[in-house]
Amino acid sequence: MIKKQDISVQQTDLLTEISVAYYQDGATQEEISKKFSISRAKVGRMLKQARNEGIVEITVKYHPVFSAQIEQRLMKRFSIKRALIALDQSNEEEQRQQVAGLVSNYLASILKDGMVVTVGQGRNVSAVAHHVGVIAPRNCKFVCAIGGIHPRGGMFNADHISRQLAKKYGGSSETLYAPAYAENNAQKTAFMQNETVKQTLDLARKADVSLVGIGNMSENNYMVSLGWFTADEVLQSRLTNGVVGDFGGYDFFNVQGNIANTVMSDRVIGLSMNEFRPITNVIAIASENSKPLALLGALRSGVVDVLATSVSNALTILNLDEQIKP
């Protein structure tokens, strides 16, 4: 008696053999039909089944010229200065490094001695600071836009990133001497009234350039892992307030780009989303393929001047903008 499990294994083996013959060896569907004694129509169905079950994964590699065309579409659609579009990579870390490389090159082209750069937190901003490349020295000051995070945040801490950028460019950094997260609004207000904190944030507001990460509102959000907010608070903000993303870990916004008032509001110490508006070069960075909706909201806010992301994210943003009216 043949067990169902054995049939399933045999079916998977057959799907794999057919997929290898078609995609790797270059056999036609007619040749596969004769070899395996099945109809050509069934070969087509099995190849589709192999893709649906993940036996076959198809990745499209875009030419750089295609990325340039997408950049022009984004610039026109959202009235931004630049869109730095990295070709799609096979894994998240490679994708982050590709995007970081584009941002690093862009920074090298616009930074001048005496400029102030406001720096956010997170993996994508950190990747820019740690990107290896030949950089001309720039006597710039890198200032934290948000307070410090728990030690386990390590290299994703805004202060660490600021120091690394200062080291990379031969400039200087300024720490925001406050925690990023306050337990309540009263505690936050007390920190914001501190003269040292006020002076640092005043400098950050007057920056020439800003590096900020865009987060998406999932239960796996970076701020949930840090213990700032609970997974339930994030879920409720999404369901009740329509929140799709966060701007640099500070403000939360909906897909229309409007700031949403949630239970998570007024608990982070740093620059608010609107305080980035006067900065002439706000560079929003997000490499993960889970963030197109958050990036759409960020672009619609009018705060972003330069977008840095992947080809697949860029295309999805353009499609979503057509489907979800402002």
Coordinates of N, CA and C in Angstrom, one line a residue, residues 89-191:
Q89 N 18.4 42.4 -4.9 CA 19.4 41.4 -4.5 C 18.7 40.1 -3.9
S90 N 19.5 39.1 -3.7 CA 18.9 37.8 -3.3 C 18.5 37.7 -1.9
N91 N 19.2 38.5 -1.0 CA 18.8 38.5 0.4 C 18.8 39.9 1.0
E92 N 18.2 40.0 2.2 CA 17.9 41.3 2.8 C 19.2 42.0 3.1
E93 N 20.3 41.4 3.6 CA 21.5 42.0 3.9 C 22.2 42.6 2.7
E94 N 22.2 41.8 1.6 CA 22.8 42.3 0.4 C 22.1 43.5 -0.2
Q95 N 20.7 43.4 0.0 CA 19.9 44.5 -0.5 C 20.2 45.8 0.3
R96 N 20.4 45.7 1.6 CA 20.7 46.8 2.5 C 22.0 47.4 2.1
Q97 N 23.0 46.6 1.8 CA 24.3 47.1 1.4 C 24.3 47.8 0.1
Q98 N 23.5 47.3 -0.9 CA 23.4 48.0 -2.1 C 22.8 49.4 -2.0
V99 N 21.7 49.5 -1.2 CA 21.1 50.8 -1.0 C 22.0 51.7 -0.3
A100 N 22.7 51.2 0.8 CA 23.7 52.0 1.5 C 24.8 52.5 0.6
G101 N 25.2 51.7 -0.3 CA 26.3 52.2 -1.2 C 25.8 53.4 -2.1
L102 N 24.6 53.3 -2.5 CA 24.0 54.5 -3.3 C 23.9 55.7 -2.5
V103 N 23.5 55.6 -1.2 CA 23.3 56.7 -0.3 C 24.7 57.3 0.0
S104 N 25.7 56.4 0.3 CA 27.0 56.8 0.6 C 27.6 57.6 -0.6
N105 N 27.4 57.2 -1.8 CA 27.9 57.9 -3.0 C 27.3 59.2 -3.1
Y106 N 25.9 59.3 -2.8 CA 25.2 60.5 -3.0 C 25.7 61.5 -1.9
L107 N 25.9 61.1 -0.7 CA 26.4 61.9 0.3 C 27.8 62.5 -0.1
A108 N 28.6 61.7 -0.6 CA 30.0 62.1 -1.0 C 29.9 63.2 -2.0
S109 N 28.8 63.2 -2.8 CA 28.7 64.2 -3.9 C 28.1 65.5 -3.4
I110 N 27.4 65.5 -2.3 CA 26.7 66.8 -1.9 C 27.3 67.4 -0.6
L111 N 28.0 66.6 0.2 CA 28.5 67.2 1.5 C 29.7 68.2 1.2
K112 N 29.6 69.3 1.9 CA 30.7 70.3 1.9 C 31.1 70.6 3.3
D113 N 32.3 71.1 3.4 CA 32.8 71.5 4.7 C 31.8 72.5 5.4
G114 N 31.6 72.3 6.7 CA 30.8 73.2 7.5 C 29.3 72.8 7.5
M115 N 28.9 71.8 6.8 CA 27.5 71.3 6.8 C 27.2 70.5 8.0
V116 N 25.9 70.6 8.4 CA 25.4 69.8 9.5 C 24.5 68.7 9.0
V117 N 24.7 67.5 9.5 CA 23.9 66.3 9.0 C 23.1 65.8 10.2
T118 N 21.8 65.7 10.1 CA 21.0 65.1 11.2 C 20.9 63.6 10.9
V119 N 21.1 62.9 12.0 CA 21.2 61.4 11.8 C 20.2 60.7 12.6
G120 N 19.5 59.7 12.0 CA 18.5 58.9 12.7 C 19.1 57.6 13.1
Q121 N 18.2 56.6 13.5 CA 18.7 55.3 14.0 C 18.3 54.2 13.0
G122 N 18.7 53.0 13.3 CA 18.2 51.8 12.6 C 19.2 51.2 11.7
R123 N 18.8 50.0 11.2 CA 19.7 49.2 10.4 C 20.1 49.9 9.1
N124 N 19.2 50.5 8.4 CA 19.5 51.1 7.1 C 20.4 52.3 7.2
V125 N 20.2 53.2 8.2 CA 21.0 54.3 8.4 C 22.4 53.9 8.8
S126 N 22.4 52.8 9.7 CA 23.7 52.3 10.2 C 24.5 51.7 9.0
A127 N 23.9 51.1 8.0 CA 24.6 50.5 6.9 C 25.3 51.6 6.1
V128 N 24.7 52.7 6.0 CA 25.3 53.9 5.3 C 26.6 54.3 6.0
A129 N 26.6 54.4 7.3 CA 27.7 54.8 8.1 C 28.9 53.7 8.0
H130 N 28.5 52.5 7.9 CA 29.5 51.4 7.8 C 29.9 51.0 6.4
H131 N 29.3 51.6 5.4 CA 29.6 51.2 4.1 C 31.1 51.6 3.7
V132 N 31.8 50.6 3.2 CA 33.2 50.8 2.9 C 33.4 51.4 1.5
G133 N 34.2 52.5 1.4 CA 34.4 53.1 0.1 C 35.4 54.2 0.2
V134 N 35.9 54.7 -0.9 CA 36.9 55.8 -0.9 C 36.1 57.1 -0.7
I135 N 36.3 57.8 0.4 CA 35.5 59.0 0.8 C 36.5 60.2 0.9
A136 N 36.2 61.3 0.2 CA 37.0 62.5 0.4 C 36.6 63.1 1.8
P137 N 37.6 63.6 2.6 CA 37.3 64.1 3.9 C 36.4 65.3 3.8
R138 N 35.4 65.4 4.8 CA 34.5 66.6 4.8 C 34.4 67.0 6.3
N139 N 34.6 68.2 6.6 CA 34.6 68.7 7.9 C 33.1 69.1 8.3
C140 N 32.3 68.0 8.4 CA 30.9 68.2 8.7 C 30.6 67.8 10.2
K141 N 29.5 68.2 10.7 CA 29.1 67.8 12.0 C 27.8 66.9 11.9
F142 N 27.9 65.8 12.5 CA 26.8 64.8 12.5 C 26.1 64.8 13.8
V143 N 24.8 65.1 13.8 CA 24.0 65.3 15.0 C 22.9 64.3 15.1
C144 N 22.7 63.8 16.3 CA 21.6 62.8 16.6 C 20.3 63.5 16.5
A145 N 19.3 62.9 15.7 CA 18.0 63.4 15.6 C 17.1 62.8 16.7
I146 N 17.6 61.7 17.3 CA 16.8 61.0 18.3 C 17.7 60.5 19.4
G147 N 17.2 60.3 20.6 CA 18.0 59.9 21.8 C 18.6 58.5 21.6
G148 N 19.2 58.1 22.7 CA 19.9 56.8 22.7 C 19.0 55.7 23.0
I149 N 19.3 54.5 22.5 CA 18.5 53.3 22.8 C 19.3 52.3 23.7
H150 N 18.6 51.3 24.1 CA 19.2 50.3 25.0 C 20.5 49.7 24.4
P151 N 21.4 49.4 25.2 CA 22.7 48.8 24.7 C 22.6 47.7 23.7
R152 N 21.5 46.9 23.7 CA 21.4 45.9 22.7 C 21.1 46.5 21.3
G153 N 20.8 47.8 21.3 CA 20.6 48.4 20.0 C 21.9 48.6 19.3
G154 N 23.0 48.7 20.1 CA 24.4 48.8 19.6 C 24.6 49.7 18.4
M155 N 25.0 49.1 17.3 CA 25.4 49.8 16.1 C 24.3 50.5 15.4
F156 N 23.0 50.2 15.8 CA 21.9 50.9 15.2 C 21.4 52.1 16.0
N157 N 22.2 52.4 17.0 CA 21.9 53.6 17.9 C 22.4 54.9 17.1
A158 N 21.5 55.9 17.1 CA 21.9 57.2 16.4 C 23.2 57.7 16.8
D159 N 23.5 57.7 18.1 CA 24.8 58.2 18.5 C 26.0 57.4 17.9
H160 N 25.9 56.1 17.9 CA 26.9 55.3 17.3 C 27.1 55.6 15.8
I161 N 25.9 55.7 15.2 CA 26.0 56.0 13.7 C 26.6 57.4 13.5
S162 N 26.3 58.4 14.3 CA 26.8 59.7 14.1 C 28.4 59.7 14.3
R163 N 28.8 59.0 15.3 CA 30.2 58.9 15.5 C 30.9 58.1 14.4
Q164 N 30.3 57.1 13.9 CA 30.9 56.4 12.7 C 31.0 57.2 11.5
L165 N 29.9 58.0 11.2 CA 30.0 58.9 10.1 C 31.0 60.0 10.2
A166 N 31.2 60.5 11.5 CA 32.2 61.5 11.7 C 33.6 60.9 11.5
K167 N 33.8 59.7 11.9 CA 35.1 59.0 11.7 C 35.3 58.8 10.2
K168 N 34.3 58.4 9.5 CA 34.4 58.1 8.1 C 34.7 59.3 7.2
Y169 N 34.1 60.5 7.6 CA 34.4 61.7 6.8 C 35.4 62.6 7.4
G170 N 35.9 62.3 8.6 CA 36.8 63.2 9.3 C 36.2 64.4 9.9
G171 N 34.9 64.3 10.2 CA 34.2 65.4 10.8 C 34.1 65.2 12.3
S172 N 33.0 65.8 12.9 CA 32.7 65.6 14.3 C 31.3 65.2 14.5
S173 N 30.9 64.8 15.7 CA 29.6 64.3 16.0 C 29.1 65.0 17.3
E174 N 27.8 65.1 17.4 CA 27.2 65.6 18.7 C 26.1 64.7 19.2
T175 N 26.2 64.3 20.4 CA 25.3 63.3 21.0 C 24.1 64.0 21.6
L176 N 22.9 63.4 21.5 CA 21.7 63.9 22.1 C 21.6 63.2 23.5
Y177 N 21.9 63.9 24.6 CA 22.0 63.3 25.9 C 20.6 63.1 26.5
A178 N 19.9 62.1 25.9 CA 18.6 61.7 26.5 C 18.3 60.3 25.9
P179 N 17.4 59.6 26.6 CA 17.0 58.3 26.0 C 16.1 58.6 24.8
A180 N 16.0 57.6 23.9 CA 15.1 57.8 22.8 C 13.6 57.6 23.2
Y181 N 13.4 56.8 24.2 CA 12.1 56.4 24.6 C 11.8 56.8 26.1
A182 N 10.7 57.6 26.3 CA 10.3 57.9 27.6 C 9.1 57.1 28.0
E183 N 8.9 56.8 29.3 CA 7.8 55.9 29.7 C 6.5 56.6 29.7
N184 N 6.5 58.0 29.7 CA 5.3 58.7 29.7 C 5.6 60.1 29.1
N185 N 4.5 60.9 28.8 CA 4.7 62.2 28.3 C 5.4 63.2 29.2
A186 N 5.1 63.1 30.5 CA 5.6 64.0 31.5 C 7.2 63.8 31.5
Q187 N 7.6 62.6 31.5 CA 9.0 62.3 31.5 C 9.7 62.8 30.2
K188 N 9.0 62.7 29.1 CA 9.5 63.2 27.8 C 9.6 64.7 27.9
T189 N 8.6 65.4 28.4 CA 8.6 66.8 28.5 C 9.8 67.3 29.3
A190 N 10.1 66.6 30.4 CA 11.2 67.0 31.3 C 12.5 67.0 30.5
F191 N 12.7 65.9 29.8 CA 13.9 65.8 29.0 C 14.0 66.9 27.9

